[in-house]
PDB file of C-alpha atoms in Angstrom:
ATOM      1  CA  MET A   1     116.709  94.105  37.179  1.00  0.00           C
ATOM      2  CA  GLU A   2     117.559  96.255  34.217  1.00  0.00           C
ATOM      3  CA  ASP A   3     117.130  99.874  33.229  1.00  0.00           C
ATOM      4  CA  PRO A   4     114.856 100.323  30.206  1.00  0.00           C
ATOM      5  CA  LYS A   5     116.039 101.872  26.971  1.00  0.00           C
ATOM      6  CA  LEU A   6     114.639 105.391  26.711  1.00  0.00           C
ATOM      7  CA  PRO A   7     112.348 106.735  25.538  1.00  0.00           C
ATOM      8  CA  ILE A   8     109.621 104.348  26.614  1.00  0.00           C
ATOM      9  CA  GLU A   9     106.350 104.693  24.750  1.00  0.00           C
ATOM     10  CA  GLY A  10     103.009 103.130  25.436  1.00  0.00           C
ATOM     11  CA  GLY A  11      99.286 103.554  25.233  1.00  0.00           C
ATOM     12  CA  CYS A  12      95.834 102.480  26.204  1.00  0.00           C
ATOM     13  CA  ARG A  13      93.983  99.431  24.921  1.00  0.00           C
ATOM     14  CA  CYS A  14      92.250 101.225  22.036  1.00  0.00           C
ATOM     15  CA  GLY A  15      95.244 103.360  21.046  1.00  0.00           C
ATOM     16  CA  ALA A  16      93.469 106.704  21.490  1.00  0.00           C
ATOM     17  CA  VAL A  17      95.978 107.806  24.171  1.00  0.00           C
ATOM     18  CA  ARG A  18      99.733 107.474  23.719  1.00  0.00           C
ATOM     19  CA  PHE A  19     102.449 108.521  26.168  1.00  0.00           C
ATOM     20  CA  ARG A  20     106.226 108.848  26.336  1.00  0.00           C
ATOM     21  CA  ILE A  21     108.586 108.398  29.271  1.00  0.00           C
ATOM     22  CA  SER A  22     111.845 110.245  28.587  1.00  0.00           C
ATOM     23  CA  ALA A  23     113.512 110.005  32.015  1.00  0.00           C
ATOM     24  CA  PRO A  24     114.754 106.890  33.800  1.00  0.00           C
ATOM     25  CA  PRO A  25     112.254 105.346  36.222  1.00  0.00           C
ATOM     26  CA  ILE A  26     112.527 106.338  39.881  1.00  0.00           C
ATOM     27  CA  PHE A  27     111.342 102.859  40.896  1.00  0.00           C
ATOM     28  CA  THR A  28     108.952 100.116  39.832  1.00  0.00           C
ATOM     29  CA  SER A  29     106.254  98.645  42.026  1.00  0.00           C
ATOM     30  CA  ALA A  30     103.261  96.420  42.559  1.00  0.00           C
ATOM     31  CA  CYS A  31     100.442  97.704  44.756  1.00  0.00           C
ATOM     32  CA  HIS A  32      98.186  95.246  46.592  1.00  0.00           C
ATOM     33  CA  CYS A  33      95.725  97.802  48.031  1.00  0.00           C
ATOM     34  CA  LYS A  34      92.005  97.125  47.646  1.00  0.00           C
ATOM     35  CA  GLY A  35      91.661 100.178  45.377  1.00  0.00           C
ATOM     36  CA  CYS A  36      94.260  98.842  42.939  1.00  0.00           C
ATOM     37  CA  GLN A  37      92.748  95.374  43.110  1.00  0.00           C
ATOM     38  CA  ARG A  38      89.354  96.789  42.172  1.00  0.00           C
ATOM     39  CA  MET A  39      90.571  99.240  39.528  1.00  0.00           C
ATOM     40  CA  SER A  40      92.795  96.662  37.822  1.00  0.00           C
ATOM     41  CA  SER A  41      90.376  93.757  38.344  1.00  0.00           C
ATOM     42  CA  SER A  42      93.408  91.799  39.460  1.00  0.00           C
ATOM     43  CA  ALA A  43      95.443  90.902  42.546  1.00  0.00           C
ATOM     44  CA  PHE A  44      97.604  94.042  42.261  1.00  0.00           C
ATOM     45  CA  SER A  45      98.513  96.867  39.909  1.00  0.00           C
ATOM     46  CA  THR A  46     101.965  97.296  38.410  1.00  0.00           C
ATOM     47  CA  SER A  47     103.536 100.681  37.922  1.00  0.00           C
ATOM     48  CA  VAL A  48     106.597 102.608  36.903  1.00  0.00           C
ATOM     49  CA  ALA A  49     107.243 105.773  38.920  1.00  0.00           C
ATOM     50  CA  VAL A  50     108.848 108.350  36.649  1.00  0.00           C
ATOM     51  CA  PRO A  51     109.870 111.973  37.173  1.00  0.00           C
ATOM     52  CA  ALA A  52     106.913 114.230  36.370  1.00  0.00           C
ATOM     53  CA  ASP A  53     109.002 116.237  33.914  1.00  0.00           C
ATOM     54  CA  GLY A  54     109.969 113.007  32.098  1.00  0.00           C
ATOM     55  CA  PHE A  55     106.385 112.026  31.257  1.00  0.00           C
ATOM     56  CA  GLU A  56     104.130 113.367  28.530  1.00  0.00           C
ATOM     57  CA  VAL A  57     100.878 112.423  26.876  1.00  0.00           C
ATOM     58  CA  LEU A  58     101.588 112.437  23.141  1.00  0.00           C
ATOM     59  CA  LYS A  59      98.069 112.021  21.864  1.00  0.00           C
ATOM     60  CA  GLY A  60      94.521 111.724  23.142  1.00  0.00           C
ATOM     61  CA  GLU A  61      92.640 112.839  26.201  1.00  0.00           C
ATOM     62  CA  THR A  62      92.371 111.374  29.659  1.00  0.00           C
ATOM     63  CA  VAL A  63      89.585 111.678  32.202  1.00  0.00           C
ATOM     64  CA  LEU A  64      89.803 111.406  35.963  1.00  0.00           C
ATOM     65  CA  GLY A  65      88.385 108.345  37.671  1.00  0.00           C
ATOM     66  CA  GLY A  66      88.878 106.314  40.823  1.00  0.00           C
ATOM     67  CA  LEU A  67      89.365 108.654  43.759  1.00  0.00           C
ATOM     68  CA  LYS A  68      89.241 111.807  41.652  1.00  0.00           C
ATOM     69  CA  GLN A  69      89.925 114.370  44.346  1.00  0.00           C
ATOM     70  CA  ASP A  70      92.211 112.400  46.659  1.00  0.00           C
ATOM     71  CA  LEU A  71      94.283 110.529  44.098  1.00  0.00           C
ATOM     72  CA  PRO A  72      93.952 111.689  40.469  1.00  0.00           C
ATOM     73  CA  HIS A  73      93.816 108.488  38.404  1.00  0.00           C
ATOM     74  CA  HIS A  74      93.868 109.178  34.658  1.00  0.00           C
ATOM     75  CA  PHE A  75      91.924 106.943  32.276  1.00  0.00           C
ATOM     76  CA  CYS A  76      91.656 106.945  28.486  1.00  0.00           C
ATOM     77  CA  ALA A  77      88.559 108.993  27.618  1.00  0.00           C
ATOM     78  CA  GLU A  78      87.609 106.431  24.940  1.00  0.00           C
ATOM     79  CA  CYS A  79      88.238 102.896  26.301  1.00  0.00           C
ATOM     80  CA  LEU A  80      88.614 103.863  29.991  1.00  0.00           C
ATOM     81  CA  THR A  81      91.941 102.045  30.424  1.00  0.00           C
ATOM     82  CA  TRP A  82      93.555 103.079  33.726  1.00  0.00           C
ATOM     83  CA  MET A  83      96.751 104.738  32.513  1.00  0.00           C
ATOM     84  CA  PHE A  84      98.559 106.752  35.174  1.00  0.00           C
ATOM     85  CA  THR A  85      98.230 108.475  38.534  1.00  0.00           C
ATOM     86  CA  ARG A  86      99.618 111.809  39.683  1.00  0.00           C
ATOM     87  CA  PRO A  87      99.824 111.460  43.489  1.00  0.00           C
ATOM     88  CA  PRO A  88      99.476 114.958  44.992  1.00  0.00           C
ATOM     89  CA  GLN A  89     101.630 114.054  48.009  1.00  0.00           C
ATOM     90  CA  LEU A  90     104.438 112.978  45.618  1.00  0.00           C
ATOM     91  CA  ASP A  91     104.092 115.701  42.978  1.00  0.00           C
ATOM     92  CA  PHE A  92     107.587 115.011  41.606  1.00  0.00           C
ATOM     93  CA  LEU A  93     106.445 111.739  40.023  1.00  0.00           C
ATOM     94  CA  VAL A  94     103.862 110.125  37.791  1.00  0.00           C
ATOM     95  CA  ASN A  95     102.886 106.509  38.409  1.00  0.00           C
ATOM     96  CA  VAL A  96     102.407 104.900  34.977  1.00  0.00           C
ATOM     97  CA  ARG A  97     100.715 101.491  34.650  1.00  0.00           C
ATOM     98  CA  ALA A  98     103.659  99.302  33.645  1.00  0.00           C
ATOM     99  CA  THR A  99     101.720  96.936  31.393  1.00  0.00           C
ATOM    100  CA  LEU A 100     100.788  99.827  29.098  1.00  0.00           C
ATOM    101  CA  CYS A 101     104.408 100.261  27.971  1.00  0.00           C
ATOM    102  CA  ASP A 102     104.976  98.917  24.459  1.00  0.00           C
ATOM    103  CA  ASP A 103     108.030  96.997  25.687  1.00  0.00           C
ATOM    104  CA  THR A 104     107.685  95.447  29.141  1.00  0.00           C
ATOM    105  CA  SER A 105     110.617  93.030  28.865  1.00  0.00           C
ATOM    106  CA  TRP A 106     112.684  95.151  31.297  1.00  0.00           C
ATOM    107  CA  TYR A 107     109.945  95.517  33.932  1.00  0.00           C
ATOM    108  CA  ALA A 108     110.052  93.813  37.325  1.00  0.00           C
ATOM    109  CA  PRO A 109     108.580  95.256  40.535  1.00  0.00           C
ATOM    110  CA  PHE A 110     111.253  96.613  42.889  1.00  0.00           C
ATOM    111  CA  LEU A 111     108.870  97.211  45.762  1.00  0.00           C
ATOM    112  CA  GLU A 112     105.417  96.056  46.695  1.00  0.00           C
ATOM    113  CA  THR A 113     103.044  98.152  48.736  1.00  0.00           C
ATOM    114  CA  PHE A 114      99.958  97.499  50.838  1.00  0.00           C
ATOM    115  CA  THR A 115     100.926  93.893  51.491  1.00  0.00           C
ATOM    116  CA  SER A 116      98.496  94.129  54.422  1.00  0.00           C
ATOM    117  CA  ALA A 117      95.729  93.766  51.789  1.00  0.00           C
ATOM    118  CA  LYS A 118      97.585  91.215  49.666  1.00  0.00           C
ATOM    119  CA  LEU A 119      95.648  88.185  48.462  1.00  0.00           C
ATOM    120  CA  PRO A 120      97.207  85.085  50.061  1.00  0.00           C
ATOM    121  CA  TRP A 121      98.286  83.558  46.743  1.00  0.00           C
ATOM    122  CA  ALA A 122      99.582  86.775  45.085  1.00  0.00           C
ATOM    123  CA  GLU A 123     103.367  86.767  44.874  1.00  0.00           C
ATOM    124  CA  THR A 124     105.817  89.143  43.208  1.00  0.00           C
ATOM    125  CA  SER A 125     109.586  89.146  42.862  1.00  0.00           C
ATOM    126  CA  ALA A 126     109.864  92.546  44.592  1.00  0.00           C
ATOM    127  CA  PRO A 127     112.844  92.671  46.968  1.00  0.00           C
ATOM    128  CA  HIS A 128     111.198  95.354  49.162  1.00  0.00           C
ATOM    129  CA  SER A 129     107.748  95.005  50.777  1.00  0.00           C
ATOM    130  CA  PHE A 130     105.670  97.410  52.829  1.00  0.00           C
ATOM    131  CA  PRO A 131     102.394  96.730  54.692  1.00  0.00           C
ATOM    132  CA  GLU A 132     101.166 100.189  53.575  1.00  0.00           C
ATOM    133  CA  PHE A 133     102.769 102.798  51.286  1.00  0.00           C
ATOM    134  CA  PRO A 134     106.365 103.602  52.279  1.00  0.00           C
ATOM    135  CA  GLY A 135     106.777 106.792  54.271  1.00  0.00           C
ATOM    136  CA  ILE A 136     108.346 109.904  52.794  1.00  0.00           C
ATOM    137  CA  ASP A 137     111.517 109.155  54.809  1.00  0.00           C
ATOM    138  CA  ASP A 138     111.753 105.782  53.042  1.00  0.00           C
ATOM    139  CA  MET A 139     111.588 107.288  49.555  1.00  0.00           C
ATOM    140  CA  GLY A 140     115.176 108.594  49.289  1.00  0.00           C
ATOM    141  CA  PRO A 141     116.806 105.288  50.278  1.00  0.00           C
ATOM    142  CA  LEU A 142     114.397 103.332  48.020  1.00  0.00           C
ATOM    143  CA  ILE A 143     115.129 105.571  45.040  1.00  0.00           C
ATOM    144  CA  GLU A 144     118.874 105.145  45.616  1.00  0.00           C
ATOM    145  CA  ALA A 145     118.516 101.371  46.037  1.00  0.00           C
ATOM    146  CA  TYR A 146     116.514 101.109  42.796  1.00  0.00           C
ATOM    147  CA  ALA A 147     119.133 103.115  40.900  1.00  0.00           C
ATOM    148  CA  SER A 148     121.843 100.768  42.201  1.00  0.00           C
ATOM    149  CA  ALA A 149     119.775  97.674  41.350  1.00  0.00           C
ATOM    150  CA  VAL A 150     119.453  98.733  37.701  1.00  0.00           C
ATOM    151  CA  GLY A 151     123.104  99.715  37.430  1.00  0.00           C
ATOM    152  CA  ARG A 152     122.791 103.500  37.674  1.00  0.00           C
ATOM    153  CA  ASP A 153     124.875 105.750  39.884  1.00  0.00           C
ATOM    154  CA  PRO A 154     122.473 106.611  42.744  1.00  0.00           C
ATOM    155  CA  ALA A 155     124.054 110.077  43.035  1.00  0.00           C
ATOM    156  CA  SER A 156     123.078 111.068  39.482  1.00  0.00           C
TER     157      SER A 156
END
């Protein structure tokens, strides 16, 4: 695994919405839940969890979709690309769809979630797997382990 060169920029399919990530990722993941399968029209969604204060929309407007009240999923208002999620229970981070980054050469999932809903043939290289979403007590050790895996000092 490698740490990406910052800043990371990306955007939706039509280019109407552009974003910038200016802080190192907290972790990367693949989610196998039924919601992600349906919203991505794929076996899982890929994401980069970044500090909320290290993420900004540079241009364009997003609209809420998916589970609007429970889990605010942001979509491009023009092409309806699923762009990012701001989980209310983890308000310190933004979950950005990894494949929307202009450069994805550095990306690999560090953890996979909701493997209980995983399609039998869907495999990732993630070294950490959870049948559901990891508990809040798991987050600190996972964040430290990710930092170590990409060559960062976990204490910083």
